[in-house]
Coordinates of C-alpha atoms and ligand atoms in Angstrom, one line a residue:
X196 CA 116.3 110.5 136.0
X197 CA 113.9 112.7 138.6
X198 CA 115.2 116.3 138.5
X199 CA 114.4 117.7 142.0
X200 CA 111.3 120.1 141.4
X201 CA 111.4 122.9 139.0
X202 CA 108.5 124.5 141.0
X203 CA 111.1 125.6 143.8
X204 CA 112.8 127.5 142.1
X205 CA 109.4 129.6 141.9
X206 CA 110.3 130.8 145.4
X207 CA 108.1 129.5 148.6
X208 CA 104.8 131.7 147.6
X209 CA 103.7 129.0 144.9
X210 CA 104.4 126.0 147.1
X211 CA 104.1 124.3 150.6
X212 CA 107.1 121.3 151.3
X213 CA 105.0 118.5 152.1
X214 CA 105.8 115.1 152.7
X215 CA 103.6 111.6 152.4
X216 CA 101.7 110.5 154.8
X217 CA 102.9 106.5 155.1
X218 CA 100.1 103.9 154.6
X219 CA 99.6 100.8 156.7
X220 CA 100.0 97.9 153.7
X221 CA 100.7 99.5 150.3
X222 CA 99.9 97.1 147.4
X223 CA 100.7 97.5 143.8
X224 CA 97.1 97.4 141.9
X225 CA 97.3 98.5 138.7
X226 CA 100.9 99.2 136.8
X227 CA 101.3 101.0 133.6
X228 CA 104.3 99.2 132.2
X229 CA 104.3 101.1 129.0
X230 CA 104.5 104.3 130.8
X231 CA 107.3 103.2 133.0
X232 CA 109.4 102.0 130.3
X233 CA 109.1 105.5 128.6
X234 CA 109.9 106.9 131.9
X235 CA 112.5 104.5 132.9
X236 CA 111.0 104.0 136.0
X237 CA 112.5 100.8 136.8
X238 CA 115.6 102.0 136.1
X239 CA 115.9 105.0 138.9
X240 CA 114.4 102.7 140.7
X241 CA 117.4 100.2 140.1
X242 CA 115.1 97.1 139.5
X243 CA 115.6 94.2 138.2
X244 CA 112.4 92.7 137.0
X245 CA 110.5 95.5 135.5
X246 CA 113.1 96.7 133.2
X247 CA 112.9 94.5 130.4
X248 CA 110.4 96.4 127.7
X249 CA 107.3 94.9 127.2
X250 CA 107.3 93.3 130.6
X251 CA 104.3 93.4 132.5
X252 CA 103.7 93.6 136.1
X253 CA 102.4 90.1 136.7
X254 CA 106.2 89.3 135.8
X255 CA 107.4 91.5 138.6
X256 CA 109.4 90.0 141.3
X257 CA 107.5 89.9 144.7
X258 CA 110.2 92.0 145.9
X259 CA 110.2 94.5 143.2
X260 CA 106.2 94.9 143.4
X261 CA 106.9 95.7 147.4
X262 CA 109.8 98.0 146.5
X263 CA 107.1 99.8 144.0
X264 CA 104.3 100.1 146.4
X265 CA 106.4 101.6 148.9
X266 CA 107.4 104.3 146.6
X267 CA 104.5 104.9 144.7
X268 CA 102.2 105.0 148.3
X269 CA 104.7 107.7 149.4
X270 CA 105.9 105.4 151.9
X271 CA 109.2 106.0 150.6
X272 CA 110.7 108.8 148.8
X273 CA 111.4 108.6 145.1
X274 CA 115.5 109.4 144.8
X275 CA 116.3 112.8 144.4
X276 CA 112.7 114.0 144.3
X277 CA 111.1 116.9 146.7
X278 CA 107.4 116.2 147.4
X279 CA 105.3 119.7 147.3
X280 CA 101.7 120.6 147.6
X281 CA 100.7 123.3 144.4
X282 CA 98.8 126.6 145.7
X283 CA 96.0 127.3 143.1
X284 CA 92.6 129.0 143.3
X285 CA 89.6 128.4 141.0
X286 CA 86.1 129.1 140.2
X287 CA 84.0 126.1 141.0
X288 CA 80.9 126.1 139.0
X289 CA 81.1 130.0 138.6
X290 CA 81.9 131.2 142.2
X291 CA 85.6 132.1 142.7
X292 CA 87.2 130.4 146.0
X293 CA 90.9 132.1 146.3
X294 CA 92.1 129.6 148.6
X295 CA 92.1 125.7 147.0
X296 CA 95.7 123.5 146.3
X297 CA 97.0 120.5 146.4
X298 CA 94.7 118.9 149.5
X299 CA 95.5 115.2 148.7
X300 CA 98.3 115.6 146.1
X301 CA 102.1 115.4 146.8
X302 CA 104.5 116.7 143.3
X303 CA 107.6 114.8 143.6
X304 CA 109.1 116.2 141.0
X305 CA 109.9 116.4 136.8
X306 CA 110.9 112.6 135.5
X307 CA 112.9 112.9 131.9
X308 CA 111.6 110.2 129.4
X309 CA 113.4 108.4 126.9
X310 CA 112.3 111.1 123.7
X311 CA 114.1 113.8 126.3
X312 CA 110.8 115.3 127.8
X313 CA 110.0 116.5 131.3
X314 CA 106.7 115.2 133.3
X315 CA 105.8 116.6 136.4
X316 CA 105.0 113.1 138.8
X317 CA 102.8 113.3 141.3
X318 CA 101.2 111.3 143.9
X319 CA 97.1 111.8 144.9
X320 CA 95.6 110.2 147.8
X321 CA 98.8 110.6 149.5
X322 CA 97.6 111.9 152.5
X323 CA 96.7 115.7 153.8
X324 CA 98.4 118.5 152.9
X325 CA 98.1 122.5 153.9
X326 CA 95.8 122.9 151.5
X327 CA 93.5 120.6 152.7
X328 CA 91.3 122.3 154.4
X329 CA 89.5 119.9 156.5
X330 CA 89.9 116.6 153.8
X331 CA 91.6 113.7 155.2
X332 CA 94.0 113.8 151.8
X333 CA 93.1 110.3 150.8
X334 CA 91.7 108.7 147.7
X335 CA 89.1 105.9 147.5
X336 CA 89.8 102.8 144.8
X337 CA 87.4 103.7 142.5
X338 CA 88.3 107.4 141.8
X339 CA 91.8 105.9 141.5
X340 CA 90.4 103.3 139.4
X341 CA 88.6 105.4 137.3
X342 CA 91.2 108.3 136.6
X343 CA 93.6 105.5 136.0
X344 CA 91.1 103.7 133.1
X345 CA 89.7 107.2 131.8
X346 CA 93.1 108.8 131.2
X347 CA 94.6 105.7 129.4
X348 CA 91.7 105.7 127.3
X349 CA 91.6 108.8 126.2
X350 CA 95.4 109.3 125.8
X351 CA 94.7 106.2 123.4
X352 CA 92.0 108.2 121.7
X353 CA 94.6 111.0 120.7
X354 CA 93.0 113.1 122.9
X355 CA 95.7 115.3 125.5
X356 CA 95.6 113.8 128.8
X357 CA 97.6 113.9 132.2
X358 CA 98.0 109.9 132.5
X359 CA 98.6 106.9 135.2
X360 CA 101.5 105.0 136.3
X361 CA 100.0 103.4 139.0
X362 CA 97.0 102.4 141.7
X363 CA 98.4 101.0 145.0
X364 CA 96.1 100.2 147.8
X365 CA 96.6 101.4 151.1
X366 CA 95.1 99.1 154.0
X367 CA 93.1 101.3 154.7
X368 CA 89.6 102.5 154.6
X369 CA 88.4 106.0 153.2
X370 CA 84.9 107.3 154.8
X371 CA 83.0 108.8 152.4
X372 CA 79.0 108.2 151.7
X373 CA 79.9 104.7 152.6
X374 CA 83.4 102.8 153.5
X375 CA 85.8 102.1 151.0
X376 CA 89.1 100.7 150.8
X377 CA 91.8 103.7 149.8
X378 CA 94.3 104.2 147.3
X379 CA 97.3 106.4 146.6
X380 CA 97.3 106.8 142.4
X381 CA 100.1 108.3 140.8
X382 CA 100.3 110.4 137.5
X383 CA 102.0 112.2 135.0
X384 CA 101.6 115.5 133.2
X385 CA 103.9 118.2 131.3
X386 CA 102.9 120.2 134.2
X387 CA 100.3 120.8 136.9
X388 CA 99.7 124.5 136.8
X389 CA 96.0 125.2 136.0
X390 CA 94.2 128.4 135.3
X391 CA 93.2 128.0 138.9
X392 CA 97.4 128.7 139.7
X393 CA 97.2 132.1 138.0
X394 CA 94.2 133.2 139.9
X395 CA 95.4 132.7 142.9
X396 CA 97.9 135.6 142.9
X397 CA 95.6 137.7 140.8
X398 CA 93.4 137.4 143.6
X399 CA 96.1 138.7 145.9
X400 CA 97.3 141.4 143.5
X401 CA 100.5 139.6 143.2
X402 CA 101.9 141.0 139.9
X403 CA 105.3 139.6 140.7
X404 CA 104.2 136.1 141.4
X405 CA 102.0 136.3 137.6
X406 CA 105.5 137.5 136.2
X407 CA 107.0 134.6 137.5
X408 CA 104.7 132.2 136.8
X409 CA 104.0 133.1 133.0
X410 CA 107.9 132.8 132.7
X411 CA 107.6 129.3 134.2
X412 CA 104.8 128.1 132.0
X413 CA 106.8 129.7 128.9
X414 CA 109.9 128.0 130.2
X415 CA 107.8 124.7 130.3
X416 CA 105.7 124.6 127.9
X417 CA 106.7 126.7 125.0
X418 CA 110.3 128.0 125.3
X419 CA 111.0 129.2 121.9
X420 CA 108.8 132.4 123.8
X421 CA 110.9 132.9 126.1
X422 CA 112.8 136.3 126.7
X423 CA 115.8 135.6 124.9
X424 CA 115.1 131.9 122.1
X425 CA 117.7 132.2 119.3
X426 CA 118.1 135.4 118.2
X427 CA 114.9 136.5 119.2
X428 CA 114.3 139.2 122.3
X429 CA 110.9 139.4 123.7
X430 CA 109.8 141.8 125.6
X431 CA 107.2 141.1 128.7
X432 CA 103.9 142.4 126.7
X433 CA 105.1 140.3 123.7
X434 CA 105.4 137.0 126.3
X435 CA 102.0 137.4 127.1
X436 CA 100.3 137.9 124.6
X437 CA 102.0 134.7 123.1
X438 CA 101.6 132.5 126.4
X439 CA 97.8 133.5 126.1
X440 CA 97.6 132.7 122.3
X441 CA 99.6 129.3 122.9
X442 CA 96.9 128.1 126.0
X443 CA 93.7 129.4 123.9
X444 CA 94.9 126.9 120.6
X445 CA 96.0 123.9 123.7
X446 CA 92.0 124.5 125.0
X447 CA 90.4 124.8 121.9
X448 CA 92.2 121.8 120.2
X449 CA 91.4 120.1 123.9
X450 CA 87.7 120.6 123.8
X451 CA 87.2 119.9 120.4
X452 CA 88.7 116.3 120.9
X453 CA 86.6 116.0 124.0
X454 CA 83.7 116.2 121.3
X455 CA 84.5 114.1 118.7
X456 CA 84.6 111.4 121.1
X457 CA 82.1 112.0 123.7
X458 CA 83.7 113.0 126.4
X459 CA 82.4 114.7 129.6
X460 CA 84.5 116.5 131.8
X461 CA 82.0 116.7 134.3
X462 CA 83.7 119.1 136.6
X463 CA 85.2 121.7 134.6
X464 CA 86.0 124.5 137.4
X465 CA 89.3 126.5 136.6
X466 CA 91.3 124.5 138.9
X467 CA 90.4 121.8 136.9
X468 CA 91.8 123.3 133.7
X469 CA 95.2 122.8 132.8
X470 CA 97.4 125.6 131.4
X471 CA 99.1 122.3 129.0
X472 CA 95.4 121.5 127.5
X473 CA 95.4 118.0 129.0
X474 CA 92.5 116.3 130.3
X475 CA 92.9 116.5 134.4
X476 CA 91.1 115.9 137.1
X477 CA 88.5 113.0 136.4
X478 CA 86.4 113.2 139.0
X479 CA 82.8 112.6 138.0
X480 CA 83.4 112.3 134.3
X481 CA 81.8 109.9 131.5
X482 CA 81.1 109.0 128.0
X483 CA 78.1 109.8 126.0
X484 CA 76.5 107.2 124.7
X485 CA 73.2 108.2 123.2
X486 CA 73.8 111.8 121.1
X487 CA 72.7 114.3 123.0
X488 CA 74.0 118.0 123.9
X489 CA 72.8 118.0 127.3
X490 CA 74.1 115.2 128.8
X491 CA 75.0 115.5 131.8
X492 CA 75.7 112.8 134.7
X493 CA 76.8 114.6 137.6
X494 CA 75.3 114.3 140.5
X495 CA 76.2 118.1 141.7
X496 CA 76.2 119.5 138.3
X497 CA 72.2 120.0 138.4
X498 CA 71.9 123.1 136.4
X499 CA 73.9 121.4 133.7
X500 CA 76.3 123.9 133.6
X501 CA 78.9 121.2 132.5
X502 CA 77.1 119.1 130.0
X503 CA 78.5 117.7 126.9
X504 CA 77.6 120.3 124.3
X505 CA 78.4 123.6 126.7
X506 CA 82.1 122.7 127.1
X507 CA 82.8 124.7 124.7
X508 CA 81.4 127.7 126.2
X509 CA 82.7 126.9 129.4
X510 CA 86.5 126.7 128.1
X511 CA 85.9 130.0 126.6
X512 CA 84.4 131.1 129.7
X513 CA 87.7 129.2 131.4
X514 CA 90.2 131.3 129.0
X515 CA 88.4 134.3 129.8
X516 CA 89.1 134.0 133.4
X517 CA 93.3 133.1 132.3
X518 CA 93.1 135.9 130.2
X519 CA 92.3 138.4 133.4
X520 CA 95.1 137.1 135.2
X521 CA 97.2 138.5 132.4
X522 CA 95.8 141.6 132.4
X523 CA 98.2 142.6 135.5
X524 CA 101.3 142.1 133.3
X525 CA 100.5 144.7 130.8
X526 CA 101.1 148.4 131.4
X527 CA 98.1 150.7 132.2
X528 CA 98.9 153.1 129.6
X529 CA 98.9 150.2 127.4
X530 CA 95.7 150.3 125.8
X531 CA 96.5 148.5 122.6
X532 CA 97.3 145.0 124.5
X533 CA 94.9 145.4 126.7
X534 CA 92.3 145.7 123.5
X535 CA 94.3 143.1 121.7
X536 CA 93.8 140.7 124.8
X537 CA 90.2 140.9 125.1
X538 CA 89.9 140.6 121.1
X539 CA 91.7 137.5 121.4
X540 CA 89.1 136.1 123.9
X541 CA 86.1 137.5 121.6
X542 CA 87.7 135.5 118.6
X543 CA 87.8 132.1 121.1
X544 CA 84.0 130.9 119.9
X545 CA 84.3 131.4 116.4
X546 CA 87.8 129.4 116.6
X547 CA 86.3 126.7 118.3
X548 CA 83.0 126.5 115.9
X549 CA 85.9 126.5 113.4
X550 CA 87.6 123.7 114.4
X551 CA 84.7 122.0 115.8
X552 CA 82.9 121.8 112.5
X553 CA 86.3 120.7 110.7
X554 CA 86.5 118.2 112.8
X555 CA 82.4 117.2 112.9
X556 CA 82.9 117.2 109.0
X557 CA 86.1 114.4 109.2
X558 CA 83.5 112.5 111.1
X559 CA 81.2 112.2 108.5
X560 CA 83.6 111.8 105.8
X561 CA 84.1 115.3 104.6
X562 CA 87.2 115.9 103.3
X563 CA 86.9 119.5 102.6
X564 CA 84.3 121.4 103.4
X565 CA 82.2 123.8 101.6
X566 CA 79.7 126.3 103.4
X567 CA 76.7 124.4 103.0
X568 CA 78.2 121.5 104.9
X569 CA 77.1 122.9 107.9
X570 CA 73.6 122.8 107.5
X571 CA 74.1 119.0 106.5
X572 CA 76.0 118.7 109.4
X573 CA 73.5 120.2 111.6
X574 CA 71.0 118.1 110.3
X575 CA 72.4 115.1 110.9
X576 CA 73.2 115.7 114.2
X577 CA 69.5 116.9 114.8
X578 CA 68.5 113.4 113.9
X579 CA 70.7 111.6 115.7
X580 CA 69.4 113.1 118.3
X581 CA 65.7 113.3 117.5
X582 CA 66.2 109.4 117.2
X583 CA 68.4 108.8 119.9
X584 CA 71.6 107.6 118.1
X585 CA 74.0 106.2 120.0
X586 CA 77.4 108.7 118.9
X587 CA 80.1 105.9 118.7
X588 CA 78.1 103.1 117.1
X589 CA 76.5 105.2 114.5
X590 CA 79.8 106.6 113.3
X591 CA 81.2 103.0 113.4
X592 CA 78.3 101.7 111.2
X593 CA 78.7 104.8 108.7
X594 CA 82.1 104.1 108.1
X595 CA 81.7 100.5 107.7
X596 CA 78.7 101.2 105.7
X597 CA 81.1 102.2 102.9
X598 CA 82.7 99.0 102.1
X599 CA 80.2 96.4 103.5
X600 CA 76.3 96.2 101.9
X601 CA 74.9 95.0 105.3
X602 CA 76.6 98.0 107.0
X603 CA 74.9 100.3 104.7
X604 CA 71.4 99.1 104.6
X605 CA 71.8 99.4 108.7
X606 CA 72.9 102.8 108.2
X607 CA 70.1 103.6 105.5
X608 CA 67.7 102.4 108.3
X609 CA 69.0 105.2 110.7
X610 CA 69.6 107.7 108.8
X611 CA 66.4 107.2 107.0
X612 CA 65.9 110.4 104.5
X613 CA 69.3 111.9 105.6
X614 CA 71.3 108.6 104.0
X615 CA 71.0 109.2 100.2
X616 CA 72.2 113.1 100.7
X617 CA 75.0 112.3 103.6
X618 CA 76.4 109.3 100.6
X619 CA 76.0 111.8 97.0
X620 CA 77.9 114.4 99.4
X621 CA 80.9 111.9 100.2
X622 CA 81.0 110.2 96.7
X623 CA 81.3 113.7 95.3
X624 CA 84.5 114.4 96.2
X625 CA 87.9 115.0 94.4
X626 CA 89.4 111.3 97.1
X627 CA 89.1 107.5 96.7
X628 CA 85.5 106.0 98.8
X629 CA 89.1 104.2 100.4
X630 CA 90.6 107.3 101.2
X631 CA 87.0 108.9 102.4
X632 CA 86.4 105.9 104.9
X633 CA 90.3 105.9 106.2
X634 CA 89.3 109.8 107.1
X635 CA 86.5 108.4 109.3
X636 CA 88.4 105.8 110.8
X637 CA 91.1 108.1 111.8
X638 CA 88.1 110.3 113.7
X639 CA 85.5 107.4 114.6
X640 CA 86.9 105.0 117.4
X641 CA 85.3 101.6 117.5
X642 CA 85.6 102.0 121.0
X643 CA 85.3 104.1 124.4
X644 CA 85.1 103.5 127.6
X645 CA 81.2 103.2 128.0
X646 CA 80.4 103.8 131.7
X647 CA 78.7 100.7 131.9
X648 CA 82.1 99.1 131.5
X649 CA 84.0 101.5 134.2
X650 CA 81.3 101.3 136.7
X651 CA 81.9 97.1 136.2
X652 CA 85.7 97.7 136.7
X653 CA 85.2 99.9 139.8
X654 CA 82.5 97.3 141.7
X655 CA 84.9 95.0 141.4
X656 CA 87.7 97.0 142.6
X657 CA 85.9 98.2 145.5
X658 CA 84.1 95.3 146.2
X659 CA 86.5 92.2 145.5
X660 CA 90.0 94.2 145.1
X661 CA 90.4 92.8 142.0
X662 CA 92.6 94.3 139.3
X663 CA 91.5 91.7 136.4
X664 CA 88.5 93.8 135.0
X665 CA 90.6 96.9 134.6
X666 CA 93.5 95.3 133.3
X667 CA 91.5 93.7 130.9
X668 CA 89.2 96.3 129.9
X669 CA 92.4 98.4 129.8
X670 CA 93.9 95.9 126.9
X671 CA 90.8 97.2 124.6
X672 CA 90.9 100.6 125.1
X673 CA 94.4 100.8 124.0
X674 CA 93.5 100.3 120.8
X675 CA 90.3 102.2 120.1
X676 CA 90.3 102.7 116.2
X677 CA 90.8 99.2 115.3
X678 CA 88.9 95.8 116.7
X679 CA 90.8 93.4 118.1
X680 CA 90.3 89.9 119.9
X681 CA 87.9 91.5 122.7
X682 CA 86.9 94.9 121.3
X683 CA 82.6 93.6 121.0
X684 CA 82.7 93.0 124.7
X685 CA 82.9 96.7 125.2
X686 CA 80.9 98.0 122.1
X687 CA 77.5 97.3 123.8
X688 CA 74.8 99.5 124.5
X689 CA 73.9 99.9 129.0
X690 CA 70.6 98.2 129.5
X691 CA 69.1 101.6 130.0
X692 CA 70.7 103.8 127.8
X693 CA 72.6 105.2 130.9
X694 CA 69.2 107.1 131.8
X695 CA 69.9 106.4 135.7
X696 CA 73.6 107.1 135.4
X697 CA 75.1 109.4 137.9
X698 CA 78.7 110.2 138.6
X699 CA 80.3 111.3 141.8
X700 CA 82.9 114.0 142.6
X701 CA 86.0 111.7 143.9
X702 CA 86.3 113.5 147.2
Ligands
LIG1943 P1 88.8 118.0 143.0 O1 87.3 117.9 143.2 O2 89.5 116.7 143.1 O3 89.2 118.8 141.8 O4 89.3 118.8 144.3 C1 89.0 120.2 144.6 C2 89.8 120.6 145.7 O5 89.5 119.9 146.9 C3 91.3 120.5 145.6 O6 91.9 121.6 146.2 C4 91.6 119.2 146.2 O7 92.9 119.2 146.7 C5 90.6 119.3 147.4 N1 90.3 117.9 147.9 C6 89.5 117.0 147.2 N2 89.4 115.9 148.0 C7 90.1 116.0 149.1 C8 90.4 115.2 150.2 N3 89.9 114.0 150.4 N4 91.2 115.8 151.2 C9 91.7 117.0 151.1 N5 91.5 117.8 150.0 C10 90.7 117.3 149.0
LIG1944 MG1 90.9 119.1 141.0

């Protein structure tokens, strides 16, 4: 079922109706069957050949692929739903633009999966919009191809993410540096506002507009805060401070998953920051390969304001900006909020080096912690570093190194003097070596989308329109804690360490 669009009843200030632009030969690319069978796709869709579970789209009907395309190009209107384009603002690497939204995006609407759940659908590439400001509103393959891989991995990872239902081509080409053929891709999340949605009426001094939409994101997202939830009666300082404390534990849990895999957002401007803590917008991100805090691969990002080990000080930096948005809500002569909300900020580092090293710890097989953990931690990070570890392999050997000799004489090798105190610290510990190396297999994938392996998938989307390399690099990557029949094809090491990879903003 697609309920119309929850958004409208926000009132015409948060929104612009907006309808698809039609595309010349939409062709179903990718297809995420699992998805759509949580989603019952096929179903308000009324087709036939897709709604069998565990179907996959090479069993599609030619008819029903046609009848997908069409809908999930924008040629044709999903039932019931009411395409908008989302007003939002946002700091882009620091400097505040008030005026950004939906550009290429259309929201169709909230889809309610089988466990009862709302997602907000929406379609990108789907042609220009108000917001555009000068973009054609169209989407090349390989950003499509891309967000489409990276999301699926990482929602595979157990780290939050917006995800993919599908990549259909248009027929037609995008200009950007060079030619390419475009794509409309569509995707899911529990919703799309974005601290970037706040600051757009807090630019404007709209304090009725941030009443409204901090009741639509408690509505959304966490409920039992709502005015009235059981017995409970809130008042409007009390929903505040609780919507703020609910998005700083979403970011912090976000960022520190972004770490223990290697992730790199790449782009992480406010607008680019879900309220939900889901991973959105995956414009010129990657994986790190080689441990290192300052990786960075973005070809705009030179001063390296987003590289791997300052996201953390950029989501605080992120939540600071929210937090001003919020300030609005609370009475002037309300001093004690207004000290309470910027305490909560303050508290937003320590939380996260909290976590962070919690989590850091699991990594290395540290069931609970003691303070002087974190100088061992620090030190074996250092070293990694010093000699260029490669993050996702090393874990990978260290937790194999605990049932398998050859594993840890490897592991002895790279850790060198570190080895003999990183192994009495895990044996010493109250839990079975079993029990220690299921903790590190729970927070070491044996895989990740290396960009080696994306770039590969892209090339031969762009270049060939083929779908196979994605589909089958896609198989892997849903199962990244375990091996199975093709996992080594994706565990190797780029030629050159990634040293002349660059990443592109999708635009
Ligand atoms: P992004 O870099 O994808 O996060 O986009 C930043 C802003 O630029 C958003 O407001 C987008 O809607 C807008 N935008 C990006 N690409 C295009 C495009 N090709 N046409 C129109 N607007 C775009
Ligand atoms: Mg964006």
């Amino acid at each position: 079922m697609i309920s119309s669009n929850s958004y409208i009843g926000l009132g015409e200030r948060f929104y612009e109706e907006e309808q698809p632009i039609p595309v010349s030969e939409p062709e179903l690319f990718l297809w995420n069957d699992g998805l759509a069978e949580q989603l019952q796709i096929c179903e308000i869709l009324g087709l036939d050949s897709c709604s069998n579970p565990g179907s996959n789209s090479k069993d599609f009907s030619e008819k029903d692929s046609k009848i997908l395309a069409e809908y999930f190009s924008g040629n044709q209107i999903v039932p019931d739903s009411s395409p908008i384009a989302l007003a939002y603002a946002g700091h882009q690497f620091g400097q505040f633009n008030p005026q950004l939204g939906d550009g290429r995006a259309h929201l169709l609407g909230e889809v309610l999966d089988r466990d009862g759940k709302y997602w907000d659908l929406q379609l990108k590439g789907s042609g220009p919009t108000s917001f555009s400001r000068g973009g054609d509103g169209r989407c090349g393959i390989g950003p499509a191809i891309r967000e489409f891989l990276m999301s699926e991995a990482m929602h595979a990872l157990g780290v939050p993410s917006t995800r993919c239902l599908s990549v259909v081509t248009t027929g037609e080409a995008v200009y950007r540096d060079r030619v390419l053929p475009g794509a409309v891709v569509s995707r899911i999340a529990s919703s799309h506002l974005r601290v970037g949605s706040f600051q757009f009426y807090a630019a404007r001094g709209d304090v009725e507009a941030l009443q409204l939409l901090r009741d639509f994101a408690i509505e959304k997202h966490c409920p039992e805060f709502g005015p009235s939830f059981g017995s409970e009666v809130r008042d409007d300082k009390e929903r505040t401070l609780l919507l703020l404390d609910w998005a700083i534990e979403k970011q912090i849990h976000l960022v520190v998953e972004w770490m223990r895999v290697g992730f790199i957002h790449g782009v992480l401007n406010t607008d680019n920051t879900a309220l939900s803590g889901e991973t959105i917008d995956f414009g010129p991100c990657a994986m790190m390969g080689v441990y290192d805090p300052a990786t960075v691969y973005s070809s705009i990002d030179h001063m390296g304001r987003y590289a791997f080990g300052k996201q953390p000080n950029i989501i605080h930096w992120n939540l600071a900006r929210f937090a001003e948005c919020l300030l609005p809500l609370i009475k002037e002569d309300d001093k004690q909020s207004a000290d309470k909300i910027e305490s909560m900020i303050a508290e937003v580092p320590d939380r996260i080096s909290e976590k962070y090293s919690s989590m850091m710890a699991s990594k290395f097989g540290i069931a609970a912690q003691v303070s002087s953990d974190s100088d061992l931690l620090n030190s074996l990070l250092e070293h990694f570093a010093v000699n260029k570890l490669d993050y996702t392999n090393t874990f990978n050997l260290l937790t194999e190194s605990l049932s398998s000799g050859s594993a840890r004489e490897q592991s002895e090798g790279l850790l060198k003097q570190f080895f003999p105190i990183w192994w009495s610290r895990i044996v010493d510990q109250e839990i079975s070596m079993e029990q220690v190396q299921a903790l590190m297999r729970k927070n070491n994938p044996v895989v990740i989308p290396r960009n080696h392996h994306v770039e590969a998938a892209v090339k031969s989307a762009e270049e060939a329109l083929d779908p196979a390399l994605a589909n089958r690099m896609l198989e892997v990557m849903r199962n990244p804690y375990r091996s199975t029949t093709n996992t080594a094809l994706y565990q190797d090491l780029p030629v050159d360490g990634d040293k002349q990879y660059q990443t592109f903003c999708g635009t």
